[in-house]
Amino acid sequence: MAASGRTPGRRPGAARTRETILDAARRCFAEDGYAGTSIRRIARDADVDHALVLHFFGTKDALFGVVLRSVPLLSGLVREVGEGGPDGLGERFVRGYLGLWEDPDAGPWLRVVVRAASASPNAAAALTSLIADEVMAVLARRIGGDDAELRANLIGAQLLGVATARYVLRTEPLASAAHEDVVAHLAPLVQHLVTGEAAAP
Amino acid sequence: MAASGRTPGRRPGAARTRETILDAARRCFAEDGYAGTSIRRIARDADVDHALVLHFFGTKDALFGVVLRSVPLLSGLVREVGEGGPDGLGERFVRGYLGLWEDPDAGPWLRVVVRAASASPNAAAALTSLIADEVMAVLARRIGGDDAELRANLIGAQLLGVATARYVLRTEPLASAAHEDVVAHLAPLVQHLVTGEAAAP
């Protein structure tokens, strides 16, 4: 791998090399999961030296964090869904979110992310920081009102739980329930958190 | 470990030995997590031969399943909460459930269970079968009506998501939110699923 055929001292632009490594990392994490992927494996896949991956990204955890941020699944959804204002946001969000999990490209990647966050505290830190910045902060601004950040957090947490049960753990009957039945049950709950009517306990 | 000082051919009753191994397994899983615990480590902790653990339980996954069922946290909560009937079930359940996660004995064990289920497909199967039999089936009977099992599943999935975000990933501001604020937001949602008013999407 060190003998990659390149002339010493001349290599493609750093930006291009970095992008090649990122592509390889995305592929390796998606195919073999977080635990099954090493810096060495990513270097082999990208056809670069192991030390070059370390030079650009430092650690596997740091690289995972950069990969996470380069896949703009949830932030894109939040922006798109939020454009219509708070009315019906619950249904639009639930429908778009379940759609992402059921998408043949996005679904497997989301499963990798959830499994990685559970298996490694560092991956969990990378994921929660991403969710806080790109999902919850945006959602909280759309929601507005008292406790907006807490309510945005609760929406995220509940939908993460539903996706984990339905798509990762495959709990029945939730795993086999029709998309529209799940939307019908969840949309009013998310909408309730959006409008912020917290009933007195 | 093989030389445990016991007279060959005479050992304490099988039931007692089995219980000793289960105690050790519970301790090891709670202290070192699922991945960090081996059959060998449990055998050492129980002061029995490695082969004896295999004889009683077969595999680490099987042993984990038995340990799960021997810790009647959630099933106890479901029975207790269900006794009061459907009215106010949402609030009682949320309050009891958050209380378990905040309990100094139960909380660390629940974190082990969630992490184990994410890291191992076999542990996930053991957990989902436990939840289906001892939590969801009981809850569905209490709830009654159309889609009772699906609604019970959704309650479980949402509360699992909230606990994962609040106690495992420690997402802010949810991780630091006051117990009563979380109850106030979640109780009406769970109650909504209990009474089963699915709004048309």
CSV table of C-alpha atoms in Angstrom, one decimal, chain B:
chain,number,residue,atom,x,y,z
B,1,MET,CA,-10.7,-22.7,38.0
B,2,ALA,CA,-11.0,-26.5,37.3
B,3,ALA,CA,-9.4,-27.1,40.7
B,4,SER,CA,-12.2,-25.5,42.7
B,5,GLY,CA,-11.5,-27.7,45.8
B,6,ARG,CA,-14.7,-29.6,45.5
B,7,THR,CA,-14.8,-33.4,45.8
B,8,PRO,CA,-15.1,-34.9,42.3
B,9,GLY,CA,-18.5,-36.3,41.7
B,10,ARG,CA,-20.1,-34.3,44.5
B,11,ARG,CA,-21.1,-30.7,43.9
B,12,PRO,CA,-23.9,-28.6,45.3
B,13,GLY,CA,-27.4,-29.2,43.7
B,14,ALA,CA,-27.7,-28.2,40.1
B,15,ALA,CA,-30.3,-25.6,40.9
B,16,ARG,CA,-27.9,-23.9,43.3
B,17,THR,CA,-25.0,-24.0,40.9
B,18,ARG,CA,-27.2,-22.6,38.1
B,19,GLU,CA,-28.2,-19.8,40.4
B,20,THR,CA,-24.6,-19.0,41.3
B,21,ILE,CA,-23.7,-18.8,37.6
B,22,LEU,CA,-26.7,-16.5,36.9
B,23,ASP,CA,-25.7,-14.2,39.8
B,24,ALA,CA,-22.1,-14.0,38.3
B,25,ALA,CA,-23.5,-13.4,34.8
B,26,ARG,CA,-25.7,-10.6,36.0
B,27,ARG,CA,-22.8,-8.9,37.8
B,28,CYS,CA,-20.4,-9.3,34.8
B,29,PHE,CA,-22.8,-8.0,32.2
B,30,ALA,CA,-23.7,-5.0,34.4
B,31,GLU,CA,-20.1,-4.2,35.1
B,32,ASP,CA,-18.4,-4.9,31.8
B,33,GLY,CA,-21.2,-4.7,29.3
B,34,TYR,CA,-22.2,-7.4,26.8
B,35,ALA,CA,-19.2,-7.3,24.6
B,36,GLY,CA,-16.8,-7.2,27.5
B,37,THR,CA,-18.2,-10.3,29.2
B,38,SER,CA,-17.1,-13.8,28.2
B,39,ILE,CA,-18.3,-17.3,29.4
B,40,ARG,CA,-14.8,-17.7,30.8
B,41,ARG,CA,-15.0,-14.5,32.8
B,42,ILE,CA,-18.4,-15.5,34.2
B,43,ALA,CA,-17.1,-19.0,35.1
B,44,ARG,CA,-14.1,-17.3,37.0
B,45,ASP,CA,-16.5,-15.0,38.8
B,46,ALA,CA,-18.8,-17.9,39.8
B,47,ASP,CA,-15.8,-20.1,40.7
B,48,VAL,CA,-17.0,-22.9,38.5
B,49,ASP,CA,-15.5,-24.7,35.5
B,50,HIS,CA,-16.0,-23.0,32.1
B,51,ALA,CA,-17.5,-26.2,30.8
B,52,LEU,CA,-20.2,-26.1,33.5
B,53,VAL,CA,-21.4,-22.7,32.3
B,54,LEU,CA,-21.7,-24.1,28.7
B,55,HIS,CA,-23.4,-27.2,30.1
B,56,PHE,CA,-26.1,-25.1,31.8
B,57,PHE,CA,-26.6,-22.3,29.3
B,58,GLY,CA,-25.0,-23.3,25.9
B,59,THR,CA,-23.8,-19.9,24.7
B,60,LYS,CA,-23.3,-16.4,25.9
B,61,ASP,CA,-26.3,-15.2,24.0
B,62,ALA,CA,-28.5,-17.9,25.6
B,63,LEU,CA,-27.2,-17.0,29.0
B,64,PHE,CA,-27.9,-13.3,28.4
B,65,GLY,CA,-31.5,-14.2,27.4
B,66,VAL,CA,-32.0,-16.1,30.7
B,67,VAL,CA,-30.4,-13.2,32.7
B,68,LEU,CA,-32.7,-10.7,30.9
B,69,ARG,CA,-35.8,-12.7,32.0
B,70,SER,CA,-34.5,-13.1,35.6
B,71,VAL,CA,-34.5,-9.3,36.0
B,72,PRO,CA,-38.3,-8.5,36.1
B,73,LEU,CA,-38.0,-4.7,35.8
B,74,LEU,CA,-40.3,-3.9,33.0
B,75,SER,CA,-42.8,-6.7,33.4
B,76,GLY,CA,-43.2,-5.7,37.1
B,77,LEU,CA,-43.7,-2.1,36.0
B,78,VAL,CA,-46.3,-3.0,33.4
B,79,ARG,CA,-48.3,-5.2,35.8
B,80,GLU,CA,-48.2,-2.5,38.5
B,81,VAL,CA,-49.1,0.3,36.2
B,82,GLY,CA,-51.8,-1.7,34.4
B,83,GLU,CA,-53.7,-2.4,37.6
B,84,GLY,CA,-55.2,1.0,37.7
B,85,GLY,CA,-57.0,0.7,34.4
B,86,PRO,CA,-56.6,2.7,31.2
B,87,ASP,CA,-57.4,6.1,32.8
B,88,GLY,CA,-54.1,7.9,33.6
B,89,LEU,CA,-52.1,4.8,32.4
B,90,GLY,CA,-50.0,7.2,30.3
B,91,GLU,CA,-48.8,9.2,33.2
B,92,ARG,CA,-48.3,6.3,35.5
B,93,PHE,CA,-46.3,4.4,32.9
B,94,VAL,CA,-44.1,7.3,32.0
B,95,ARG,CA,-43.4,8.1,35.6
B,96,GLY,CA,-42.6,4.5,36.5
B,97,TYR,CA,-40.5,4.0,33.4
B,98,LEU,CA,-38.3,7.1,33.9
B,99,GLY,CA,-38.1,6.1,37.6
B,100,LEU,CA,-36.6,2.8,36.6
B,101,TRP,CA,-33.9,4.4,34.5
B,102,GLU,CA,-33.1,6.8,37.3
B,103,ASP,CA,-32.9,4.1,39.9
B,104,PRO,CA,-29.3,3.4,41.0
B,105,ASP,CA,-29.7,-0.4,40.7
B,106,ALA,CA,-32.0,-0.7,37.7
B,107,GLY,CA,-30.6,2.2,35.6
B,108,PRO,CA,-27.1,0.8,34.9
B,109,TRP,CA,-28.6,-2.6,34.0
B,110,LEU,CA,-31.0,-1.1,31.5
B,111,ARG,CA,-28.1,0.7,29.8
B,112,VAL,CA,-26.3,-2.6,29.5
B,113,VAL,CA,-29.4,-4.1,27.9
B,114,VAL,CA,-29.9,-1.4,25.4
B,115,ARG,CA,-26.2,-1.3,24.4
B,116,ALA,CA,-26.1,-5.2,24.2
B,117,ALA,CA,-29.2,-5.3,21.9
B,118,SER,CA,-27.6,-2.8,19.6
B,119,ALA,CA,-24.2,-4.5,19.4
B,120,SER,CA,-25.4,-8.1,18.9
B,121,PRO,CA,-28.2,-9.4,16.7
B,122,ASN,CA,-28.6,-12.4,19.1
B,123,ALA,CA,-28.9,-10.2,22.2
B,124,ALA,CA,-31.4,-8.0,20.2
B,125,ALA,CA,-33.5,-11.1,19.5
B,126,ALA,CA,-33.5,-12.1,23.2
B,127,LEU,CA,-34.5,-8.6,24.2
B,128,THR,CA,-37.3,-8.2,21.6
B,129,SER,CA,-38.7,-11.6,22.5
B,130,LEU,CA,-38.7,-10.6,26.2
B,131,ILE,CA,-40.4,-7.3,25.4
B,132,ALA,CA,-43.0,-8.9,23.2
B,133,ASP,CA,-43.9,-11.6,25.8
B,134,GLU,CA,-43.7,-9.7,29.1
B,135,VAL,CA,-44.3,-6.1,28.3
B,136,MET,CA,-46.2,-5.6,25.0
B,137,ALA,CA,-48.6,-8.5,25.4
B,138,VAL,CA,-49.5,-7.4,28.9
B,139,LEU,CA,-49.8,-3.8,27.8
B,140,ALA,CA,-51.9,-4.6,24.8
B,141,ARG,CA,-54.4,-6.5,27.0
B,142,ARG,CA,-54.6,-3.5,29.3
B,143,ILE,CA,-55.1,-1.1,26.3
B,144,GLY,CA,-57.6,-3.2,24.3
B,145,GLY,CA,-59.3,-2.0,21.1
B,146,ASP,CA,-58.2,-1.9,17.5
B,147,ASP,CA,-54.5,-2.1,16.8
B,148,ALA,CA,-53.8,-2.6,20.5
B,149,GLU,CA,-50.6,-4.5,19.9
B,150,LEU,CA,-49.3,-2.0,17.4
B,151,ARG,CA,-50.1,0.9,19.8
B,152,ALA,CA,-48.3,-1.0,22.6
B,153,ASN,CA,-45.3,-1.5,20.3
B,154,LEU,CA,-45.2,2.2,19.5
B,155,ILE,CA,-45.4,3.2,23.2
B,156,GLY,CA,-42.4,0.8,23.9
B,157,ALA,CA,-40.5,2.1,20.9
B,158,GLN,CA,-41.0,5.8,21.8
B,159,LEU,CA,-40.1,5.3,25.5
B,160,LEU,CA,-37.0,3.3,24.5
B,161,GLY,CA,-36.0,6.2,22.2
B,162,VAL,CA,-36.4,8.7,24.9
B,163,ALA,CA,-34.5,6.7,27.4
B,164,THR,CA,-31.7,6.1,24.9
B,165,ALA,CA,-31.4,9.8,24.2
B,166,ARG,CA,-31.7,10.9,27.8
B,167,TYR,CA,-29.7,8.3,29.7
B,168,VAL,CA,-27.4,6.6,27.1
B,169,LEU,CA,-26.5,9.1,24.4
B,170,ARG,CA,-27.2,12.0,26.9
B,171,THR,CA,-28.5,14.4,24.3
B,172,GLU,CA,-29.1,17.9,25.6
B,173,PRO,CA,-31.3,19.6,26.7
B,174,LEU,CA,-33.2,16.3,27.2
B,175,ALA,CA,-30.5,14.7,29.4
B,176,SER,CA,-30.7,17.5,31.9
B,177,ALA,CA,-34.4,18.3,31.7
B,178,ALA,CA,-36.3,18.0,35.0
B,179,HIS,CA,-38.1,14.6,35.5
B,180,GLU,CA,-41.5,16.4,35.8
B,181,ASP,CA,-41.0,18.3,32.6
B,182,VAL,CA,-40.3,15.1,30.7
B,183,VAL,CA,-43.4,13.5,32.3
B,184,ALA,CA,-45.5,16.5,31.4
B,185,HIS,CA,-44.6,16.2,27.7
B,186,LEU,CA,-44.7,12.4,27.4
B,187,ALA,CA,-47.7,11.4,29.5
B,188,PRO,CA,-50.3,12.8,27.1
B,189,LEU,CA,-48.6,11.2,24.1
B,190,VAL,CA,-48.6,7.7,25.7
B,191,GLN,CA,-52.2,8.3,26.9
B,192,HIS,CA,-53.1,9.2,23.4
B,193,LEU,CA,-51.8,5.8,22.2
B,194,VAL,CA,-53.6,4.0,25.0
B,195,THR,CA,-57.0,5.5,24.2
B,196,GLY,CA,-56.2,4.9,20.5
B,197,GLU,CA,-57.5,8.0,18.8
B,198,ALA,CA,-55.5,7.7,15.6
B,199,ALA,CA,-56.1,11.0,13.7
B,200,ALA,CA,-56.6,10.7,10.0
B,201,PRO,CA,-53.3,11.6,8.3
